[in-house]
Amino acid sequence: MASSALPAPSVVAVAVAVAFAVATLAATASAAVTYDRKALVVNGRRRILLSGSIHYPRSVPEMWPDLIQKAKGGGLDVVQTYVFWNGHEPSPGQYYFEGRYDLVRFIKLVKQAGLYVHLRIGPYVCAEWNFGGFPVWLKYVPGISFRTDNQPFKLEMQKFTTKIVDMMKSEGLFEWQGGPIILSQIENEFGPLEWDQGEPSKAYASWAANMAIALNTGVPWIMCKEDDAPDPIINTCNGFYCDWFSPNKPHKPTMWTEAWTAWYTGFGVPVPHRPVEDLAYGVAKFIQKGGSFVNYYMYHGGTNFGRTAGGPFVATSYDYDAPIDEYGLLREPKWGHLKELHRAIKLCEPALVAGDPIISSLGKAQKVKHRSLCSFS
């Protein structure tokens, strides 16, 4: 008589598989990166996060460990980078992730240093990078129109975005997998285009947001300079100052994805500089107004190798007057001044994320905002 029962080894195997799946789901839930109106929440804890942009193709791999350690030494929690589509897919379906474009190696080095990663997939990135990061072959796709409600473009964008997300998952690089990636970005500075182009752009922005969320990265997604970013996407600020900025919904945190440390260098114009006192003041004021995530663009600018420089007369140097200069050396007093600012902010982190400030009157037309005392021990 045939038995419908599984043999004992199969029962054990199924039980083990189920237990593993349950454990994985439990680990994902407990380690999820979420957010509320105050901050990103990592492993159940609200965090004020200090971040710096280091673009992996703008330096050589031999520099990466030192750059990352100097970022950590400067008091950063996060390394932010774009993903450069034209470097990774120079021909349709032909991928390259070696040398300066070894994204996985770069992210794993950040993890080894004990820092987080903000991965700005785009895949349009601007970044003063050739063709905004788009591969040249993309313009020859029949019927294509960039960054609008256009099916050929959306198909290619979704393919590449999915490729990157799947690669990160397979390498275990999202935070819920034990990796360092706590935040992702779809599109880039799309708001001004949306205002100009109207309904097709609105439809595209909504599609891009939904496409990103459906990839199930387990971490929040942002759209920078995109006031209409739909839930649960967080809209964020870029600029020299962002203390004026508020997100488009009260349940979202206030985030500054590009605090410009200066500006890019152009041929035939003076090299830009920004005094660290001004930069530090802008960051401190943003935190005082309720900001909880600040990223320095750039923390290390690096070099536009080959013909990667994009935009009008952008120079080979992408130094950006950053705290770590083009060659990987500390730029003082900028690096050290910001390090001390970061130390002060971190001492006050529990008070800053715990609640809202109390506003007290000091008399006619005078008010003060105050919180619980910071610990300066």
Short mmCIF file of C-alpha atoms in Angstrom, two decimals:
data_model
loop_
_atom_site.label_atom_id
_atom_site.label_comp_id
_atom_site.label_asym_id
_atom_site.label_seq_id
_atom_site.Cartn_x
_atom_site.Cartn_y
_atom_site.Cartn_z
CA MET A 1 0.00 0.00 0.00
CA ALA A 2 1.47 3.35 -1.04
CA SER A 3 1.89 5.85 1.75
CA SER A 4 1.19 9.54 1.30
CA ALA A 5 3.67 10.41 4.07
CA LEU A 6 6.99 11.88 3.09
CA PRO A 7 10.09 9.89 4.01
CA ALA A 8 11.68 11.04 7.25
CA PRO A 9 14.67 12.77 5.60
CA SER A 10 12.33 14.85 3.43
CA VAL A 11 10.26 15.87 6.45
CA VAL A 12 13.41 16.99 8.22
CA ALA A 13 14.59 18.90 5.16
CA VAL A 14 11.25 20.67 4.81
CA ALA A 15 11.22 21.51 8.51
CA VAL A 16 14.73 22.94 8.31
CA ALA A 17 13.83 24.98 5.23
CA VAL A 18 10.70 26.36 6.89
CA ALA A 19 12.61 27.19 10.07
CA PHE A 20 15.28 28.96 8.05
CA ALA A 21 12.69 30.97 6.13
CA VAL A 22 10.93 31.98 9.36
CA ALA A 23 14.23 32.95 10.95
CA THR A 24 15.17 34.98 7.88
CA LEU A 25 11.84 36.82 7.93
CA ALA A 26 12.19 37.47 11.65
CA ALA A 27 15.70 38.81 11.17
CA THR A 28 14.49 41.02 8.34
CA ALA A 29 11.68 42.42 10.49
CA SER A 30 13.88 43.05 13.51
CA ALA A 31 16.67 44.66 11.50
CA ALA A 32 14.45 46.72 9.19
CA VAL A 33 15.41 50.31 8.47
CA THR A 34 12.33 52.49 8.80
CA TYR A 35 11.61 56.13 9.51
CA ASP A 36 9.33 58.45 11.39
CA ARG A 37 8.95 62.23 11.46
CA LYS A 38 12.13 62.63 13.50
CA ALA A 39 14.72 60.43 11.81
CA LEU A 40 15.67 57.21 10.10
CA VAL A 41 15.21 54.32 12.51
CA VAL A 42 17.99 51.71 12.32
CA ASN A 43 17.52 48.55 14.40
CA GLY A 44 14.82 50.25 16.45
CA ARG A 45 16.87 53.37 17.19
CA ARG A 46 16.36 56.86 15.82
CA ARG A 47 19.62 58.13 14.39
CA ILE A 48 21.15 61.45 13.45
CA LEU A 49 23.31 60.34 10.56
CA LEU A 50 26.30 62.21 9.15
CA SER A 51 27.26 61.16 5.65
CA GLY A 52 29.78 61.98 2.95
CA SER A 53 29.84 61.42 -0.81
CA ILE A 54 32.74 59.37 -2.16
CA HIS A 55 32.21 58.25 -5.76
CA TYR A 56 34.03 54.98 -6.36
CA PRO A 57 34.92 55.63 -10.07
CA ARG A 58 36.49 58.99 -9.18
CA SER A 59 39.36 57.34 -7.31
CA VAL A 60 41.35 54.14 -7.79
CA PRO A 61 40.57 51.03 -5.72
CA GLU A 62 43.91 51.28 -3.95
CA MET A 63 42.70 54.57 -2.43
CA TRP A 64 39.34 53.30 -1.21
CA PRO A 65 40.32 51.83 2.19
CA ASP A 66 42.19 55.00 3.20
CA LEU A 67 39.42 57.31 2.00
CA ILE A 68 36.82 55.33 3.92
CA GLN A 69 38.92 55.29 7.10
CA LYS A 70 39.43 59.05 6.85
CA ALA A 71 35.68 59.50 6.49
CA LYS A 72 35.16 57.41 9.60
CA GLY A 73 37.87 59.34 11.43
CA GLY A 74 36.08 62.55 10.53
CA GLY A 75 33.00 61.41 12.42
CA LEU A 76 30.85 60.13 9.56
CA ASP A 77 28.32 57.32 9.89
CA VAL A 78 27.52 56.85 6.20
CA VAL A 79 29.27 56.84 2.82
CA GLN A 80 27.07 57.96 -0.05
CA THR A 81 27.66 57.16 -3.71
CA TYR A 82 25.85 57.30 -7.01
CA VAL A 83 25.75 54.25 -9.29
CA PHE A 84 27.14 55.06 -12.74
CA TRP A 85 25.10 53.30 -15.41
CA ASN A 86 27.36 54.12 -18.37
CA GLY A 87 30.36 52.67 -16.55
CA HIS A 88 28.52 49.46 -15.69
CA GLU A 89 26.64 48.80 -18.95
CA PRO A 90 28.76 50.25 -21.78
CA SER A 91 26.87 48.09 -24.31
CA PRO A 92 23.31 46.77 -23.99
CA GLY A 93 23.31 43.75 -21.69
CA GLN A 94 27.11 43.76 -21.33
CA TYR A 95 28.02 44.55 -17.72
CA TYR A 96 31.27 45.71 -16.17
CA PHE A 97 32.00 45.69 -12.44
CA GLU A 98 35.79 45.65 -12.26
CA GLY A 99 38.58 48.08 -11.39
CA ARG A 100 37.23 51.53 -10.52
CA TYR A 101 33.72 50.21 -11.21
CA ASP A 102 33.86 47.37 -8.67
CA LEU A 103 30.83 48.57 -6.75
CA VAL A 104 30.51 45.46 -4.58
CA ARG A 105 34.13 45.69 -3.46
CA PHE A 106 33.66 49.35 -2.56
CA ILE A 107 30.54 48.68 -0.50
CA LYS A 108 32.17 45.76 1.29
CA LEU A 109 35.09 48.00 2.25
CA VAL A 110 32.62 50.47 3.74
CA LYS A 111 31.07 47.62 5.72
CA GLN A 112 34.49 46.50 6.98
CA ALA A 113 35.05 50.02 8.30
CA GLY A 114 31.80 49.81 10.28
CA LEU A 115 29.98 52.48 8.26
CA TYR A 116 26.64 52.50 6.45
CA VAL A 117 25.98 53.11 2.74
CA HIS A 118 23.46 55.34 1.00
CA LEU A 119 23.19 53.94 -2.54
CA ARG A 120 21.88 56.47 -5.06
CA ILE A 121 20.95 54.20 -7.96
CA GLY A 122 19.34 56.91 -10.08
CA PRO A 123 20.07 55.74 -12.69
CA TYR A 124 20.18 59.32 -13.94
CA VAL A 125 22.76 60.90 -11.63
CA CYS A 126 23.86 64.25 -13.12
CA ALA A 127 26.99 64.51 -10.88
CA GLU A 128 28.81 66.49 -13.58
CA TRP A 129 29.31 63.06 -15.15
CA ASN A 130 29.26 62.40 -18.88
CA PHE A 131 25.68 62.16 -20.18
CA GLY A 132 24.43 62.28 -16.59
CA GLY A 133 25.41 58.65 -16.19
CA PHE A 134 23.32 57.39 -19.10
CA PRO A 135 25.11 55.05 -21.53
CA VAL A 136 25.42 56.49 -25.02
CA TRP A 137 23.67 53.51 -26.60
CA LEU A 138 20.51 54.48 -24.73
CA LYS A 139 19.85 57.41 -27.08
CA TYR A 140 19.66 55.00 -30.04
CA VAL A 141 16.88 52.84 -28.57
CA PRO A 142 13.95 53.22 -31.01
CA GLY A 143 11.23 55.56 -29.79
CA ILE A 144 13.02 56.52 -26.60
CA SER A 145 12.53 59.77 -24.71
CA PHE A 146 14.49 60.26 -21.50
CA ARG A 147 13.02 60.76 -18.03
CA THR A 148 9.36 60.96 -18.95
CA ASP A 149 6.38 58.63 -19.30
CA ASN A 150 8.02 56.74 -22.16
CA GLN A 151 7.83 52.95 -22.32
CA PRO A 152 11.22 52.25 -23.99
CA PHE A 153 13.01 54.41 -21.42
CA LYS A 154 11.11 52.96 -18.47
CA LEU A 155 11.92 49.44 -19.63
CA GLU A 156 15.68 50.12 -19.78
CA MET A 157 15.66 52.04 -16.50
CA GLN A 158 13.83 49.23 -14.73
CA LYS A 159 16.22 46.61 -16.13
CA PHE A 160 19.29 48.40 -14.81
CA THR A 161 17.78 49.35 -11.45
CA THR A 162 16.68 45.75 -10.93
CA LYS A 163 20.14 44.53 -11.94
CA ILE A 164 21.77 46.65 -9.23
CA VAL A 165 19.24 45.75 -6.53
CA ASP A 166 19.51 42.04 -7.32
CA MET A 167 23.30 42.25 -7.19
CA MET A 168 23.19 43.93 -3.79
CA LYS A 169 20.79 41.26 -2.51
CA SER A 170 22.88 38.39 -3.86
CA GLU A 171 25.94 39.81 -2.07
CA GLY A 172 23.98 40.30 1.17
CA LEU A 173 24.59 44.05 1.23
CA PHE A 174 21.28 45.44 2.46
CA GLU A 175 21.05 46.12 6.18
CA TRP A 176 18.45 43.42 6.85
CA GLN A 177 20.93 40.93 5.36
CA GLY A 178 23.73 42.12 7.61
CA GLY A 179 25.06 44.55 5.01
CA PRO A 180 25.70 48.30 5.21
CA ILE A 181 23.07 49.70 2.80
CA ILE A 182 20.43 51.56 4.82
CA LEU A 183 19.03 53.91 2.16
CA SER A 184 18.47 53.99 -1.61
CA GLN A 185 17.61 56.68 -4.14
CA ILE A 186 15.56 56.54 -7.32
CA GLU A 187 15.83 59.32 -9.95
CA ASN A 188 17.77 62.50 -9.16
CA GLU A 189 16.78 66.16 -8.84
CA PHE A 190 13.71 65.57 -10.97
CA GLY A 191 11.48 68.28 -9.48
CA PRO A 192 12.52 71.14 -11.82
CA LEU A 193 11.90 68.92 -14.88
CA GLU A 194 8.50 67.93 -13.56
CA TRP A 195 7.50 71.58 -13.21
CA ASP A 196 8.48 72.22 -16.83
CA GLN A 197 7.01 69.12 -18.45
CA GLY A 198 3.76 68.67 -16.56
CA GLU A 199 1.61 65.54 -16.58
CA PRO A 200 3.94 63.10 -18.44
CA SER A 201 6.64 63.86 -15.88
CA LYS A 202 4.25 63.43 -12.97
CA ALA A 203 3.22 60.04 -14.32
CA TYR A 204 6.87 59.06 -14.75
CA ALA A 205 7.82 60.14 -11.22
CA SER A 206 4.95 58.11 -9.79
CA TRP A 207 5.95 55.09 -11.88
CA ALA A 208 9.61 55.38 -10.79
CA ALA A 209 8.62 55.49 -7.13
CA ASN A 210 6.32 52.47 -7.41
CA MET A 211 8.91 50.53 -9.41
CA ALA A 212 11.56 51.15 -6.76
CA ILE A 213 9.30 50.17 -3.86
CA ALA A 214 8.32 46.95 -5.65
CA LEU A 215 11.97 45.84 -5.64
CA ASN A 216 11.67 45.11 -1.90
CA THR A 217 15.06 46.38 -0.81
CA GLY A 218 14.01 46.45 2.84
CA VAL A 219 15.32 50.01 3.20
CA PRO A 220 13.69 53.40 2.57
CA TRP A 221 13.93 55.14 -0.80
CA ILE A 222 14.40 58.85 -1.33
CA MET A 223 13.92 61.31 -4.19
CA CYS A 224 16.06 64.44 -3.87
CA LYS A 225 14.68 67.81 -5.01
CA GLU A 226 11.31 66.21 -5.72
CA ASP A 227 8.53 67.94 -3.81
CA ASP A 228 5.90 65.54 -5.16
CA ALA A 229 7.67 62.34 -4.07
CA PRO A 230 4.78 59.94 -3.33
CA ASP A 231 4.55 57.93 -0.13
CA PRO A 232 6.52 56.13 1.15
CA ILE A 233 9.36 57.84 -0.77
CA ILE A 234 11.10 60.57 1.27
CA ASN A 235 11.73 63.85 -0.53
CA THR A 236 15.02 65.50 0.43
CA CYS A 237 16.95 68.73 0.01
CA ASN A 238 20.10 69.60 -1.97
CA GLY A 239 21.86 72.95 -1.65
CA PHE A 240 24.31 75.22 0.15
CA TYR A 241 21.74 75.68 2.94
CA CYS A 242 18.67 73.60 3.78
CA ASP A 243 17.46 74.98 7.14
CA TRP A 244 14.36 76.26 5.31
CA PHE A 245 13.39 72.77 4.11
CA SER A 246 10.54 70.55 5.29
CA PRO A 247 9.45 67.21 3.76
CA ASN A 248 6.17 67.03 1.88
CA LYS A 249 4.45 64.98 4.60
CA PRO A 250 4.67 65.47 8.38
CA HIS A 251 5.47 61.79 8.99
CA LYS A 252 8.71 61.95 6.98
CA PRO A 253 12.14 62.91 8.38
CA THR A 254 14.01 66.05 7.34
CA MET A 255 17.02 65.02 5.24
CA TRP A 256 19.76 66.92 3.40
CA THR A 257 21.25 64.69 0.70
CA GLU A 258 23.69 67.23 -0.72
CA ALA A 259 25.29 69.79 1.57
CA TRP A 260 27.62 71.34 -0.98
CA THR A 261 31.14 71.64 0.40
CA ALA A 262 31.90 74.08 -2.44
CA TRP A 263 31.38 73.57 -6.19
CA TYR A 264 32.88 71.73 -9.13
CA THR A 265 35.85 73.14 -11.03
CA GLY A 266 35.42 74.50 -14.54
CA PHE A 267 38.03 75.31 -17.15
CA GLY A 268 38.93 79.00 -17.28
CA VAL A 269 37.20 80.02 -14.04
CA PRO A 270 38.48 80.46 -10.47
CA VAL A 271 38.68 77.31 -8.35
CA PRO A 272 35.67 77.36 -5.97
CA HIS A 273 36.16 77.45 -2.20
CA ARG A 274 33.70 77.44 0.68
CA PRO A 275 34.90 78.44 4.16
CA VAL A 276 34.38 75.63 6.64
CA GLU A 277 32.86 78.09 9.12
CA ASP A 278 30.04 78.76 6.67
CA LEU A 279 29.52 75.07 5.92
CA ALA A 280 29.52 74.12 9.61
CA TYR A 281 27.06 76.92 10.40
CA GLY A 282 24.70 75.63 7.71
CA VAL A 283 24.86 72.09 9.07
CA ALA A 284 24.37 73.18 12.69
CA LYS A 285 21.37 75.32 11.75
CA PHE A 286 19.83 72.45 9.79
CA ILE A 287 20.17 70.11 12.78
CA GLN A 288 18.78 72.81 15.09
CA LYS A 289 15.70 73.09 12.83
CA GLY A 290 15.00 69.35 13.15
CA GLY A 291 17.19 67.84 10.44
CA SER A 292 18.48 64.34 11.14
CA PHE A 293 20.48 63.34 8.04
CA VAL A 294 23.25 65.42 6.46
CA ASN A 295 25.42 64.34 3.54
CA TYR A 296 28.43 66.34 2.42
CA TYR A 297 28.64 66.58 -1.36
CA MET A 298 31.51 65.97 -1.77
CA TYR A 299 33.50 64.53 1.15
CA HIS A 300 36.10 63.33 -1.35
CA GLY A 301 35.59 64.61 -4.88
CA GLY A 302 38.38 62.82 -6.71
CA THR A 303 39.14 62.89 -10.42
CA ASN A 304 37.15 62.70 -13.65
CA PHE A 305 39.26 60.05 -15.35
CA GLY A 306 39.15 59.53 -19.10
CA ARG A 307 36.19 61.30 -20.67
CA THR A 308 33.85 60.98 -17.71
CA ALA A 309 33.51 64.72 -17.03
CA GLY A 310 30.12 66.01 -18.10
CA GLY A 311 28.46 69.39 -18.31
CA PRO A 312 29.80 72.72 -19.61
CA PHE A 313 33.60 72.87 -19.36
CA VAL A 314 33.83 70.64 -16.27
CA ALA A 315 37.49 70.10 -15.43
CA THR A 316 39.33 66.83 -14.92
CA SER A 317 39.67 67.63 -11.23
CA TYR A 318 36.53 67.05 -9.18
CA ASP A 319 38.18 68.23 -5.97
CA TYR A 320 35.11 70.22 -4.82
CA ASP A 321 37.12 71.83 -1.98
CA ALA A 322 36.12 68.69 -0.06
CA PRO A 323 37.37 67.70 3.41
CA ILE A 324 39.51 65.03 1.70
CA ASP A 325 41.20 66.50 -1.36
CA GLU A 326 41.49 65.07 -4.87
CA TYR A 327 44.62 63.10 -3.93
CA GLY A 328 43.25 61.62 -0.70
CA LEU A 329 44.92 64.07 1.69
CA LEU A 330 43.09 65.75 4.57
CA ARG A 331 42.15 69.34 3.82
CA GLU A 332 42.61 71.39 6.94
CA PRO A 333 41.02 73.17 8.65
CA LYS A 334 37.89 71.83 6.88
CA TRP A 335 38.22 68.15 7.87
CA GLY A 336 39.15 68.84 11.49
CA HIS A 337 36.58 71.59 12.02
CA LEU A 338 33.77 69.35 10.76
CA LYS A 339 35.03 66.48 12.91
CA GLU A 340 34.56 68.61 16.03
CA LEU A 341 31.11 69.70 14.85
CA HIS A 342 30.15 66.05 14.38
CA ARG A 343 31.35 65.24 17.88
CA ALA A 344 29.17 67.98 19.34
CA ILE A 345 26.12 66.84 17.34
CA LYS A 346 26.57 63.24 18.44
CA LEU A 347 26.79 64.26 22.09
CA CYS A 348 23.34 65.80 21.70
CA GLU A 349 21.85 63.03 19.54
CA PRO A 350 19.60 61.46 22.23
CA ALA A 351 18.00 64.81 23.03
CA LEU A 352 17.70 65.86 19.39
CA VAL A 353 15.78 62.76 18.30
CA ALA A 354 13.77 62.18 21.49
CA GLY A 355 11.18 64.90 21.08
CA ASP A 356 10.39 68.44 20.06
CA PRO A 357 12.05 71.49 21.59
CA ILE A 358 10.25 73.53 24.22
CA ILE A 359 9.64 77.13 23.18
CA SER A 360 9.80 79.61 26.05
CA SER A 361 9.20 83.34 26.03
CA LEU A 362 11.95 85.64 27.28
CA GLY A 363 9.87 88.75 27.00
CA LYS A 364 8.53 90.92 24.21
CA ALA A 365 9.46 89.50 20.78
CA GLN A 366 12.00 87.13 22.33
CA LYS A 367 11.73 83.35 22.35
CA VAL A 368 14.14 80.50 22.97
CA LYS A 369 14.01 76.86 21.89
CA HIS A 370 15.53 74.44 24.37
CA ARG A 371 15.82 70.71 24.95
CA SER A 372 17.11 68.38 27.63
CA LEU A 373 20.77 68.97 28.33
CA CYS A 374 23.29 67.27 26.07
CA SER A 375 25.93 65.08 27.67
CA PHE A 376 29.37 66.59 27.22
CA SER A 377 31.12 64.12 29.51
#
